[in-house]
XYZ file of C-alpha atoms in Angstrom:
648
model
C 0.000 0.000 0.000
C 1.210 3.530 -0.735
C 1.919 5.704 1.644
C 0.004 9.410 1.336
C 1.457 12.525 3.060
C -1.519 14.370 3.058
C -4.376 13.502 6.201
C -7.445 13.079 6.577
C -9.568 14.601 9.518
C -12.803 12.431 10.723
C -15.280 13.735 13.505
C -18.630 12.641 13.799
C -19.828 10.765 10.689
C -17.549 13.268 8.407
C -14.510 12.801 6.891
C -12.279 15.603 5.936
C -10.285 14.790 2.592
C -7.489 17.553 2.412
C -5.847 16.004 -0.769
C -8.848 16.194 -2.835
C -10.805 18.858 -0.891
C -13.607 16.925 -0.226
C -16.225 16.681 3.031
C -17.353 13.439 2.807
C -20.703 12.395 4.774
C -22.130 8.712 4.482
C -19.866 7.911 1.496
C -21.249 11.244 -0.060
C -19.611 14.589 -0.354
C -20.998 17.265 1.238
C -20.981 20.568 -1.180
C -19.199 23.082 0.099
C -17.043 26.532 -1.656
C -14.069 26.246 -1.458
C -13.554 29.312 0.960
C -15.808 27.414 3.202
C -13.778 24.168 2.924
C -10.760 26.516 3.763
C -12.540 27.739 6.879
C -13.428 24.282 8.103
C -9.823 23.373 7.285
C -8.562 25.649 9.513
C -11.158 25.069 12.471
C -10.501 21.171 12.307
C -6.627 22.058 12.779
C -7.048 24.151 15.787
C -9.413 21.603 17.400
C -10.216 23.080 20.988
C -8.523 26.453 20.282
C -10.208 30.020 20.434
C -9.557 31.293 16.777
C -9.225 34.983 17.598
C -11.591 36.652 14.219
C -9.024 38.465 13.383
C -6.903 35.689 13.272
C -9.215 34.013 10.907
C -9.011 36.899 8.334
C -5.616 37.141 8.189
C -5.197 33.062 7.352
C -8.551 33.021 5.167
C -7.514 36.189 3.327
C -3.882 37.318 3.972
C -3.387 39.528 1.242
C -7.115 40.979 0.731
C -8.990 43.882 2.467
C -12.494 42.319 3.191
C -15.465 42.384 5.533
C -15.756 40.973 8.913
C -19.329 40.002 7.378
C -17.486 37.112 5.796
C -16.646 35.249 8.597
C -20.119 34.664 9.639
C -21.103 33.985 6.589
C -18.728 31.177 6.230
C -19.386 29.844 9.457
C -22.981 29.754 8.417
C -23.039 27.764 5.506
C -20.492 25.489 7.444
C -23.252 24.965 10.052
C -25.712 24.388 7.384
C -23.474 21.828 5.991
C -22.926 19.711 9.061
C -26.314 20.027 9.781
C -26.107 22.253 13.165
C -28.964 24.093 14.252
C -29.213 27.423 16.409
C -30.257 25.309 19.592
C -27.309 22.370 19.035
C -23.660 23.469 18.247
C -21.853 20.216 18.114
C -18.972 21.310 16.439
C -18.591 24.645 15.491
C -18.712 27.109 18.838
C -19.183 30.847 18.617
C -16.829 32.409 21.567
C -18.730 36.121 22.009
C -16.674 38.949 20.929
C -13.767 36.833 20.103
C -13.828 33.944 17.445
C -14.974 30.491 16.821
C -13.845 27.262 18.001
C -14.003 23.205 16.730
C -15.404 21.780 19.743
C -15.574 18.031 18.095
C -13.027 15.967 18.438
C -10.714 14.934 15.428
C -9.015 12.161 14.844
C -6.354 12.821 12.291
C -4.880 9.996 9.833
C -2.103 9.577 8.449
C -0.125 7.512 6.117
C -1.406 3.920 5.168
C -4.294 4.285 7.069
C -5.341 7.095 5.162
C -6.431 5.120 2.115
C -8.355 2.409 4.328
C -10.360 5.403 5.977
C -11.041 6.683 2.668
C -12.490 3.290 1.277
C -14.490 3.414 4.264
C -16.072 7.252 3.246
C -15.877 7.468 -0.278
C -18.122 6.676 -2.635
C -16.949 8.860 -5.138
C -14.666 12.172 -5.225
C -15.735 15.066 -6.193
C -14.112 18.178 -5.461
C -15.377 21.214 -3.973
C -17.636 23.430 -5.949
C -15.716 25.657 -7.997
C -18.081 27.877 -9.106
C -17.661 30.877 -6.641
C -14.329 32.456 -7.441
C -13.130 34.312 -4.436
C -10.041 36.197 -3.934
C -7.957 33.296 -2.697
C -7.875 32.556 -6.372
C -8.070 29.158 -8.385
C -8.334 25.999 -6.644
C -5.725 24.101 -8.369
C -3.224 24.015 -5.416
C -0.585 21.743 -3.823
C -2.879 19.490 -1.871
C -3.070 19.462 1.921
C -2.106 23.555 2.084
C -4.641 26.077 1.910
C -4.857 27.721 -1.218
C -3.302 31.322 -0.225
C -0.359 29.819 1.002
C 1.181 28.570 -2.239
C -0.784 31.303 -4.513
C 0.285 34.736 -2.723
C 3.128 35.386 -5.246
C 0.777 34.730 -8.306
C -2.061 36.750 -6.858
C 0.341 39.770 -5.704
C -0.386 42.000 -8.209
C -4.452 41.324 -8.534
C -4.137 42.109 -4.677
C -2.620 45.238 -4.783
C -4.885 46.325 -7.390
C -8.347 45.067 -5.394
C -6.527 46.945 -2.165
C -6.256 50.193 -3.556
C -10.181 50.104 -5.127
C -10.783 48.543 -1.289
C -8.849 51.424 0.044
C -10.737 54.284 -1.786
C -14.287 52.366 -0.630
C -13.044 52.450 2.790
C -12.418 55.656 3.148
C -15.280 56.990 1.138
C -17.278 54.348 3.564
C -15.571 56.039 6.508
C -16.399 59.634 5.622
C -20.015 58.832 4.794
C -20.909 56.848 8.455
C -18.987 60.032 10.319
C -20.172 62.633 8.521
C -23.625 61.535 7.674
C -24.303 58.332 10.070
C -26.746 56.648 8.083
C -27.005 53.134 6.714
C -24.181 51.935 5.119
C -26.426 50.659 2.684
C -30.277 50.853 2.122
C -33.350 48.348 0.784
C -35.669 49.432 -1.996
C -37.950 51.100 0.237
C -41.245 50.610 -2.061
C -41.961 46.536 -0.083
C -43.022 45.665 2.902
C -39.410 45.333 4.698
C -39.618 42.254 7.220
C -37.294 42.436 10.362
C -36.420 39.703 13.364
C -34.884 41.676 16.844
C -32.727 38.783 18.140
C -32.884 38.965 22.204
C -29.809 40.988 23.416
C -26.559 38.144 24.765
C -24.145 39.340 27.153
C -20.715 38.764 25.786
C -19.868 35.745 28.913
C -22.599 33.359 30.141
C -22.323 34.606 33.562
C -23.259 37.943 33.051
C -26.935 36.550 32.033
C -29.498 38.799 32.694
C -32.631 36.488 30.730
C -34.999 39.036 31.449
C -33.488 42.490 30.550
C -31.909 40.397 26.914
C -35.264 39.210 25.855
C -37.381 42.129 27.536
C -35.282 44.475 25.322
C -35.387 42.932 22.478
C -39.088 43.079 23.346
C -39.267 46.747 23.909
C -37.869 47.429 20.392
C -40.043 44.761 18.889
C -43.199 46.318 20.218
C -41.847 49.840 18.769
C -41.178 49.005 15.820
C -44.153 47.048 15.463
C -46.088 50.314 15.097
C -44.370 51.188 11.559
C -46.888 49.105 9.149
C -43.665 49.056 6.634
C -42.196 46.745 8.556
C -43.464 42.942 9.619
C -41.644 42.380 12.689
C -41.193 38.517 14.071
C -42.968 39.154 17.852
C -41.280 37.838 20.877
C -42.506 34.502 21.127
C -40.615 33.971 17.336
C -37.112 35.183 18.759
C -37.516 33.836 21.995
C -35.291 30.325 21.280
C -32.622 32.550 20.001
C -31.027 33.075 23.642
C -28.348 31.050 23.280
C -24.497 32.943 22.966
C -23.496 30.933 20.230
C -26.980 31.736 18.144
C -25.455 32.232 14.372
C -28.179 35.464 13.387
C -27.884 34.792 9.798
C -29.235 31.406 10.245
C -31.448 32.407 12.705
C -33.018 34.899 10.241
C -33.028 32.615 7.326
C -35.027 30.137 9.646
C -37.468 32.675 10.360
C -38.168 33.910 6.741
C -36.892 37.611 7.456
C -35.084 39.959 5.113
C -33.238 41.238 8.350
C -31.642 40.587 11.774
C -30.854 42.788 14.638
C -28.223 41.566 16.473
C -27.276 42.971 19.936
C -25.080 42.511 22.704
C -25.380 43.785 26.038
C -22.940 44.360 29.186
C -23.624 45.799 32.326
C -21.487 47.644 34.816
C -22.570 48.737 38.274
C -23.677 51.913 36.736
C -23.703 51.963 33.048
C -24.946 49.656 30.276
C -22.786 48.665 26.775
C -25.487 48.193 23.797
C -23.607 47.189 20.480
C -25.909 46.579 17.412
C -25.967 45.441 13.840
C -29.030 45.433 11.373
C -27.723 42.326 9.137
C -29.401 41.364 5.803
C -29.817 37.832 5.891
C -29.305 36.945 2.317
C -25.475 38.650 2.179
C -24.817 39.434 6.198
C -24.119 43.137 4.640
C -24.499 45.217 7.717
C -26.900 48.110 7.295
C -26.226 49.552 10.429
C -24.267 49.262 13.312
C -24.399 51.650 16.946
C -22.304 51.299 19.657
C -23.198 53.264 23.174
C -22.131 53.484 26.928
C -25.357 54.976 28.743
C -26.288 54.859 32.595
C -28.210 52.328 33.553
C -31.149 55.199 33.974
C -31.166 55.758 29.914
C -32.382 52.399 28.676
C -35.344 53.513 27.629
C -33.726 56.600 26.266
C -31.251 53.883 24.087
C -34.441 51.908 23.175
C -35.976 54.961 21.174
C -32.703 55.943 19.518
C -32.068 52.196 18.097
C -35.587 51.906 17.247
C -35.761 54.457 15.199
C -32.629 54.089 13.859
C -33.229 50.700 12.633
C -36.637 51.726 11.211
C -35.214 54.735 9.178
C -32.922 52.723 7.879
C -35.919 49.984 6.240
C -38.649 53.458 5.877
C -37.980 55.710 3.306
C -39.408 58.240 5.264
C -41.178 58.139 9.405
C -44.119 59.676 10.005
C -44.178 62.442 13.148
C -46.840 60.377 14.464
C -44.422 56.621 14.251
C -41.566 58.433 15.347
C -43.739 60.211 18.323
C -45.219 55.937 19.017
C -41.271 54.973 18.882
C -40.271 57.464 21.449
C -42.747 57.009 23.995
C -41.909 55.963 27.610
C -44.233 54.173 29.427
C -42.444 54.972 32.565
C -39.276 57.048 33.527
C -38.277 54.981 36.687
C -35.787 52.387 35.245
C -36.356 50.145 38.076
C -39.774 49.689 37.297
C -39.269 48.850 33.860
C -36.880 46.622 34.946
C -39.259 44.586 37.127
C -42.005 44.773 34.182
C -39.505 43.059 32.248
C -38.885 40.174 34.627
C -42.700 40.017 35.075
C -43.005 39.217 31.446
C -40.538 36.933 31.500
C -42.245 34.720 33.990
C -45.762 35.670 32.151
C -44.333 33.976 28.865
C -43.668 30.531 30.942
C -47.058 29.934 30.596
C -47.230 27.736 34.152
C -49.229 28.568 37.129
C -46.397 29.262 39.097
C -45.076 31.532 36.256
C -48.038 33.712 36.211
C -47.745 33.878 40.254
C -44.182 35.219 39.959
C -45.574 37.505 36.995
C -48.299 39.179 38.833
C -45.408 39.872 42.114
C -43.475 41.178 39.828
C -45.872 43.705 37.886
C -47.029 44.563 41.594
C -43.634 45.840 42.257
C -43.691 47.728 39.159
C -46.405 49.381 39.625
C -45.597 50.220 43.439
C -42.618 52.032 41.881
C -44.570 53.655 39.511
C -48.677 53.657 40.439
C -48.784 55.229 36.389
C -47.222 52.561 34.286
C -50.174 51.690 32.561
C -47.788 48.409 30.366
C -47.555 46.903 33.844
C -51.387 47.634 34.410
C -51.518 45.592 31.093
C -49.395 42.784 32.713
C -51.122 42.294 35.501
C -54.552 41.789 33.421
C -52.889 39.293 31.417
C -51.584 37.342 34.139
C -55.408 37.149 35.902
C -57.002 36.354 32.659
C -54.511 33.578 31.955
C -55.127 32.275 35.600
C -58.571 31.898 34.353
C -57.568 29.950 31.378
C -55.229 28.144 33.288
C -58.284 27.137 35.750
C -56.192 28.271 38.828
C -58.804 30.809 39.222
C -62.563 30.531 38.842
C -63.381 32.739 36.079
C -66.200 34.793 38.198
C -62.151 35.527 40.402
C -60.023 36.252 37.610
C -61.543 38.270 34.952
C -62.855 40.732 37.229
C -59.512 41.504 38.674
C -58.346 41.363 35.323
C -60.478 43.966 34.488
C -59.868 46.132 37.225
C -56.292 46.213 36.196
C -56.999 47.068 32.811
C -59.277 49.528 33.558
C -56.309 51.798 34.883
C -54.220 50.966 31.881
C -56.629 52.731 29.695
C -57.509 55.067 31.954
C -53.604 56.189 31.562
C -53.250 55.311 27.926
C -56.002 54.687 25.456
C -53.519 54.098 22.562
C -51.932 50.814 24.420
C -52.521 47.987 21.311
C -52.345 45.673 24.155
C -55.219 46.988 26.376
C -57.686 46.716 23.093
C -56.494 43.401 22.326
C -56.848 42.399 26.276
C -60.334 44.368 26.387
C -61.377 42.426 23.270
C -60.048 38.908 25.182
C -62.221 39.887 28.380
C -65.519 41.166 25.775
C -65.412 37.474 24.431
C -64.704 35.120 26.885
C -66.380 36.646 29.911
C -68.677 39.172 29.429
C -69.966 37.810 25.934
C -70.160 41.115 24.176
C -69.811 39.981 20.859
C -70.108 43.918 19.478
C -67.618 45.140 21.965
C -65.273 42.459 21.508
C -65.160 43.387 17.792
C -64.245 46.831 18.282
C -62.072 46.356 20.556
C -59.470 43.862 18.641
C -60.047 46.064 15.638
C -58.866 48.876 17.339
C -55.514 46.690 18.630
C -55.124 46.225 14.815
C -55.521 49.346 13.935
C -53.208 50.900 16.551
C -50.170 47.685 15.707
C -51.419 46.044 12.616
C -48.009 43.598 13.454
C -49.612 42.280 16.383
C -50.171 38.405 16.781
C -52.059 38.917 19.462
C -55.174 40.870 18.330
C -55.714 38.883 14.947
C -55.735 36.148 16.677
C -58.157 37.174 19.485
C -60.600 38.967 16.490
C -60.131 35.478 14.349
C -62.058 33.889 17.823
C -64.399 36.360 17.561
C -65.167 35.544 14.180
C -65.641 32.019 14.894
C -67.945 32.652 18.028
C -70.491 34.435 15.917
C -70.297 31.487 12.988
C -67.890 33.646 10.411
C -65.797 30.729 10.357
C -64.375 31.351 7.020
C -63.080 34.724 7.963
C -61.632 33.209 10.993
C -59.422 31.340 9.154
C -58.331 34.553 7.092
C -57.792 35.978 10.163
C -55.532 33.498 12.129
C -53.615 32.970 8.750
C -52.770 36.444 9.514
C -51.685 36.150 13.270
C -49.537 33.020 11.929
C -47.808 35.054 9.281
C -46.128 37.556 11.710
C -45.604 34.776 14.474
C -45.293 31.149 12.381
C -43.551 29.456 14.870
C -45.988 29.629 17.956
C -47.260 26.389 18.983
C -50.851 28.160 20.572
C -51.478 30.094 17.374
C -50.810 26.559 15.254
C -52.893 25.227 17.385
C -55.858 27.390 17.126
C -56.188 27.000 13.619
C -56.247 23.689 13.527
C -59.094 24.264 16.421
C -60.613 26.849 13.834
C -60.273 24.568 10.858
C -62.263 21.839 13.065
C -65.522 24.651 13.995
C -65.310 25.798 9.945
C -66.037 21.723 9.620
C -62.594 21.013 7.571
C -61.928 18.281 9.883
C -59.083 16.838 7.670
C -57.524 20.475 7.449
C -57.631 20.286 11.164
C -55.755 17.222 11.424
C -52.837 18.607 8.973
C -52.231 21.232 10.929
C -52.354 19.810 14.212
C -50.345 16.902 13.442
C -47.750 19.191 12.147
C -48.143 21.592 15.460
C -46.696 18.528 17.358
C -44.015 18.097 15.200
C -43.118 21.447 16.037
C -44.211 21.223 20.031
C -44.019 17.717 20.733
C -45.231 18.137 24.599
C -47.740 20.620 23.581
C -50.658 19.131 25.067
C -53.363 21.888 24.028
C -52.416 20.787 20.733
C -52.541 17.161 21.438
C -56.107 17.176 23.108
C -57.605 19.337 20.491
C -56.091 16.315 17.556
C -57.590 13.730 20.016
C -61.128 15.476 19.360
C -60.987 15.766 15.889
C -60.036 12.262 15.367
C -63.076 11.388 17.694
C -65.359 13.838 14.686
C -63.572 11.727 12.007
C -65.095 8.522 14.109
C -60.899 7.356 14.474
C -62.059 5.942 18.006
C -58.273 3.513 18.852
C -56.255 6.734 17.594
C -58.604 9.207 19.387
C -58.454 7.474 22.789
C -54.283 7.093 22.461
C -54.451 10.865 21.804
C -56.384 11.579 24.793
C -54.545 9.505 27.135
C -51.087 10.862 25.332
C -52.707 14.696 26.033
C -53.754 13.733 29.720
C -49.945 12.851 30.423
C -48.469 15.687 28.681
C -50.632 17.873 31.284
C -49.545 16.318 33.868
C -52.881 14.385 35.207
C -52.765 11.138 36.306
C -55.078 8.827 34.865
C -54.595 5.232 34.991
C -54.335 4.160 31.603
C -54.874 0.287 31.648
C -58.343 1.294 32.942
C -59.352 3.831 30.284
C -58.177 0.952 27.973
C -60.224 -1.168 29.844
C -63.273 0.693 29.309
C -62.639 1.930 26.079
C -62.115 -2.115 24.677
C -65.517 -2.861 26.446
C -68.231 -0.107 25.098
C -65.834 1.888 22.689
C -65.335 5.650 22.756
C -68.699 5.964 24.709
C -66.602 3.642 27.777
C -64.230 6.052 27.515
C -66.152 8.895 28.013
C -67.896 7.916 30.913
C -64.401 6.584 32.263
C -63.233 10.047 31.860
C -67.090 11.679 33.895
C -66.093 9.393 36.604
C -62.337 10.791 37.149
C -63.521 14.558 36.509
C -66.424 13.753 39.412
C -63.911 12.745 41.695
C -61.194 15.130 40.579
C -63.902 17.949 41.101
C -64.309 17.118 45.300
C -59.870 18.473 45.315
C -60.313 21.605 42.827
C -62.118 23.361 40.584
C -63.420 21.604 37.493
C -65.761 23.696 34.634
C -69.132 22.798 34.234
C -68.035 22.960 30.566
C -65.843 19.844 30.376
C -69.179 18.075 31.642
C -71.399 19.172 29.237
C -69.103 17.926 26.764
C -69.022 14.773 27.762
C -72.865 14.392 28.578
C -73.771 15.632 24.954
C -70.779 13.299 23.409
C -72.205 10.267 25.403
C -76.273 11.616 24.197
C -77.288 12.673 27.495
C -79.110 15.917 26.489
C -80.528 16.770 29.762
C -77.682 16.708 31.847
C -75.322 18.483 28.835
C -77.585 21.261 29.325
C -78.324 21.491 33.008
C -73.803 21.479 32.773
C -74.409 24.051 29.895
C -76.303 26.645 32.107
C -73.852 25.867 35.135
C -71.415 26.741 32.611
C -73.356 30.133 31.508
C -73.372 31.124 35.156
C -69.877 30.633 36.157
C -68.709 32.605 32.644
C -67.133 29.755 31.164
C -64.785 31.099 28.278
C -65.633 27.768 26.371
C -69.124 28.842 25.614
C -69.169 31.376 23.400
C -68.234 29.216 20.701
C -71.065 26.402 21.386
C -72.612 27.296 17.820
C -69.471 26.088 15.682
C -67.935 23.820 18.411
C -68.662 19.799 16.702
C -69.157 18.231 19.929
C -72.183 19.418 21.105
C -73.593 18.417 16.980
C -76.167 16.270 18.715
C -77.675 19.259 20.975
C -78.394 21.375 18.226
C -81.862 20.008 17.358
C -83.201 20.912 20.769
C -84.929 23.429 21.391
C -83.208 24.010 24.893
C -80.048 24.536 22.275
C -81.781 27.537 20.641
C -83.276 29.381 23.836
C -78.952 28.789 25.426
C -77.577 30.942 22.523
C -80.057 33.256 22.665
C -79.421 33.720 25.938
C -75.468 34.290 25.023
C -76.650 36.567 21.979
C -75.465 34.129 19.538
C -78.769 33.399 18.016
């Protein structure tokens, strides 16, 4: 066998073929440029070492003047290529405000072993793509050396020519962001410009501050949200980008946005450090970038200047009223916005002992500040999702959810929150169809980006039988927030009252492939597979759901029942445990009524119905378009119910 003096580099399932320039994956290679194969080169060789960036220019491009851009554009299609995603770096680490390092380890191969390792990976050989011709030059080099290192002397005098037209752009580029300091570089202006605020890192993982990094990126979100040029991803889109080592070109590309704003933060004892860039995710050209050192008492101050800097640079032109939305302070005590933020950071959990921390939290707030009406708005969220969550009877929480609102419009009507909350409160307690319309039209009106409020008017719309515009509407609400699990959700719940059962499946079959433990999502499947008369796969979605929230049902005796009388054993397997659940803690008079009408037992459904009516249920407004109660409709006790909820 003949010996080779060029290596090969294996980690993971990959094999790194220097002589040939080849990633090779499952006997397959991988495509890759070849600047990008140069980058990985050079990572693999350094295994478990901090390449500085700068470090990483000089080898990738020793004799060119480029951007820093290129680095992470490189180490994006990298990632791409060995199949990383934002949440799982297994090889390639990003070390904030520093570099990158290989954190897989390599075993390197030599000699006669090479060709036996390459047998074992190769399938065929085909070089890297050479259709992207960078400044290293042609590919055609010595193998095993990177390309620059045996081509410098034939490149020298293209070099010197691309450095002095680099030169003369960098210092006209200079002049223009001093003198002027706008954009480097604008969009057309004349489209919709779409736009994802990445939560703000710290540049060390012990200098996390989770609430004040997303609850920023929040604040700008919600400001910018009021341009209608710009779609802006909400919060509950960026939220998984937390991690330091989040590439934001990928992350954008993931979430179908033309750009990224990518911020760090650092905090002193008295001052805060905001750097930001405004990316564009198709070329990591950076629009815009802002660097300040403020006191700790001008955050919200900092907020309105990147805000509208960031907007100006997508807008042709702001409006006195968007930049007047933009530069609005909801309080001037810092503390107090601070411990708003952490209350909506313990909101977005979503748990019951999330929304108790929430509620402490927007308490303090508002202690600090008795006229910060967002914390107002906090609070009423909290209490009506207490009611949702069933910690609180309804007839408990919605009124002090109301009461809390009530002072947040008292101290600012134009709050697209309060409408959208007032509209929530309009539906699902006080059944005011007429109010609840206004009021989430309004919310739109005010922040046409808002998730919230086209998904709370698409409810509407389905409570009062416009089913088809429902689903208009929560198309909407998923186009500015795709990636939520509860919107994804509700339209499949939507496509199941507009009587599209199989639509309904789709979607809610693909919501758990997104949210696996999602078990509003899970429950909702297990009823529409019940509608399609799928009895074995609707029972093994129900008793799936049931674990997923945490009850505890025994399982082998649902199966029982459900093997002896069907669906209908099940049913009445499940009245039994809700009976005796009902003697520990609260249990709606809605979840009976379901099951009474499912099982055919009209007169109970509707004396649970009218329990239901009385304790303000949030369930019932949608009785007319909601399948399971089908078998109710032909009574005349069915007619003289939604008459009494105005739904006649």
């Amino acid at each position: 066998m003949r010996q080779i003096n060029h290596p090969v580099y294996e980690f993971g399932p990959f094999c790194l073929d220097v002589a040939k320039r080849v990633l090779l994956r499952g006997g397959e290679p991988v495509p890759l440029t070849p600047k990008a194969f140069d980058m990985l080169l050079v990572l693999v060789q350094h295994q478990g070492q901090v390449l500085e960036k700068d470090k990483l220019m000089e080898m990738l491009w020793p004799d060119s003047e480029v951007e820093e851009a290129n680095l992470p554009q490189n180490i994006s299609a990298l990632r791409k290529a060995l199949g990383e995603t934002p949440d799982k770096r297994r090889y390639i680490t990003t070390i904030p405000g520093r570099g990158y390092k290989f954190s897989a380890e390599v075993k390197e191969v030599s000699g006669e072993e090479v060709e036996v390792v390459l047998e074992r990976y190769s399938k065929a050989t085909i070089v890297v793509e050479q259709h992207e011709k960078e400044q290293s030059g042609s590919a055609d080099v010595e193998p095993g050396r990177l390309p620059e290192a045996d081509s410098r002397a034939r490149r020298r005098q293209f070099a010197l020519a691309a450095a002095f037209l680099l030169g003369i752009v960098a210092v006209a580029a200079t002049l223009h962001f001093w003198l002027v300091r706008e954009p480097k570089e604008s969009l057309p202006r004349t489209t919709i410009q779409s736009v994802a605020v990445l939560p703000f890192k710290p540049l060390t993982e012990d200098e996390r501050d989770k609430a004040l990094e997303i609850g920023m990126a929040e604040a700008l979100i919600y400001k910018l949200s009021t341009v209608p040029q710009l779609i802006v991803r909400p919060v509950g889109v960026v939220r998984k980008y937390t991690s330091l080592e989040t590439d934001p070109l990928e992350a954008g590309r993931e979430m179908g946005v033309d750009m990224v704003l990518e911020s760090t933060l650092q905090k002193t004892t008295d001052e805060v450090r905001v750097t930001a860039r405004l990316l564009r995710v198709r070329d990591g050209v950076a629009l815009w970038s802002y660097q300040s050192d403020e006191p700790q008492s001008k955050i919200l101050e900092l907020q309105d200047l990147l805000s509208e800097k960031v907007a100006a640079s997508l807008v042709a032109k702001l409006s006195t009223e968007q930049r007047q939305l933009m530069g609005r302070h909801y309080t001037e005590n810092a503390e107090a916005y601070h411990l708003y933020l952490k209350g909506r950071f313990f909101f977005d959990k979503l748990t019951p002992d999330g929304v108790r921390k929430s509620i402490s939290y927007f308490q303090e707030a508002i202690d600090k500040d008795p006229n910060f009406a967002l914390a107002y708005c906090g609070m009423c969220a909290s209490y009506t999702l207490f009611g949702h969550l069933r910690v609180l009877r309804p007839k408990e929480a919605f009124p002090a959810a109301r009461a809390a609102l009530a002072r947040a419009m008292e101290l600012d009507e134009s709050l697209s929150e309060a409408h959208s909350q007032m509209g929530f409160i309009s539906l699902h307690y006080d059944y005011d169809w007429k109010r609840a319309d206004k009021e989430f039209q309004r919310a739109i009106e005010l922040n046409p980006n808002s998730p919230m409020a086209h998904h709370g008017r698409a409810f509407y719309l389905a409570a009062v039988s416009r089913t088809d515009e429902a689903l208009l509407e929560i198309r909407q609400a998923l186009e500015l927030d795709p990636t939520s699990p509860h919107l994804n959700a509700d339209a499949g719940v939507l496509m199941s009252y507009a009587r599209r059962p199989d639509d309904a499946i789709t979607q809610l079959r693909k919501t758990l492939e997104m949210a696996p433990d999602f078990p509003v999502a899970s429950r909702y499947l297990a009823r529409v597979y019940a509608h399609k008369r799928m009895d074995k796969l609707a029972v093994a979605e129900f008793q799936k759901s049931a674990r997923l929230d945490g009850a505890v049902v025994d399982e082998a005796l649902s199966a029982k029942a459900f093997a002896a009388s069907g669906i209908a054993g099940y049913y009445r397997f499940e009245l039994d445990r809700l009976k005796r659940l009902l003697e520990e803690r609260y249990i709606s008079q809605f979840d009976f009524a379901r099951l009474y009408a499912l099982l055919g037992d009209r007169d109970r459904a509707f004396e649970s119905l009218e329990g239901a009516f009385e304790e303000r249920n949030f369930a019932i407004p949608f009785l007319n378009v909601d399948p399971d109660f089908d078998n109710l409709r032909s009574d005349p006790r069915f007619l003289g119910l939604t008459q009494k909820l105005g739904l006649q």
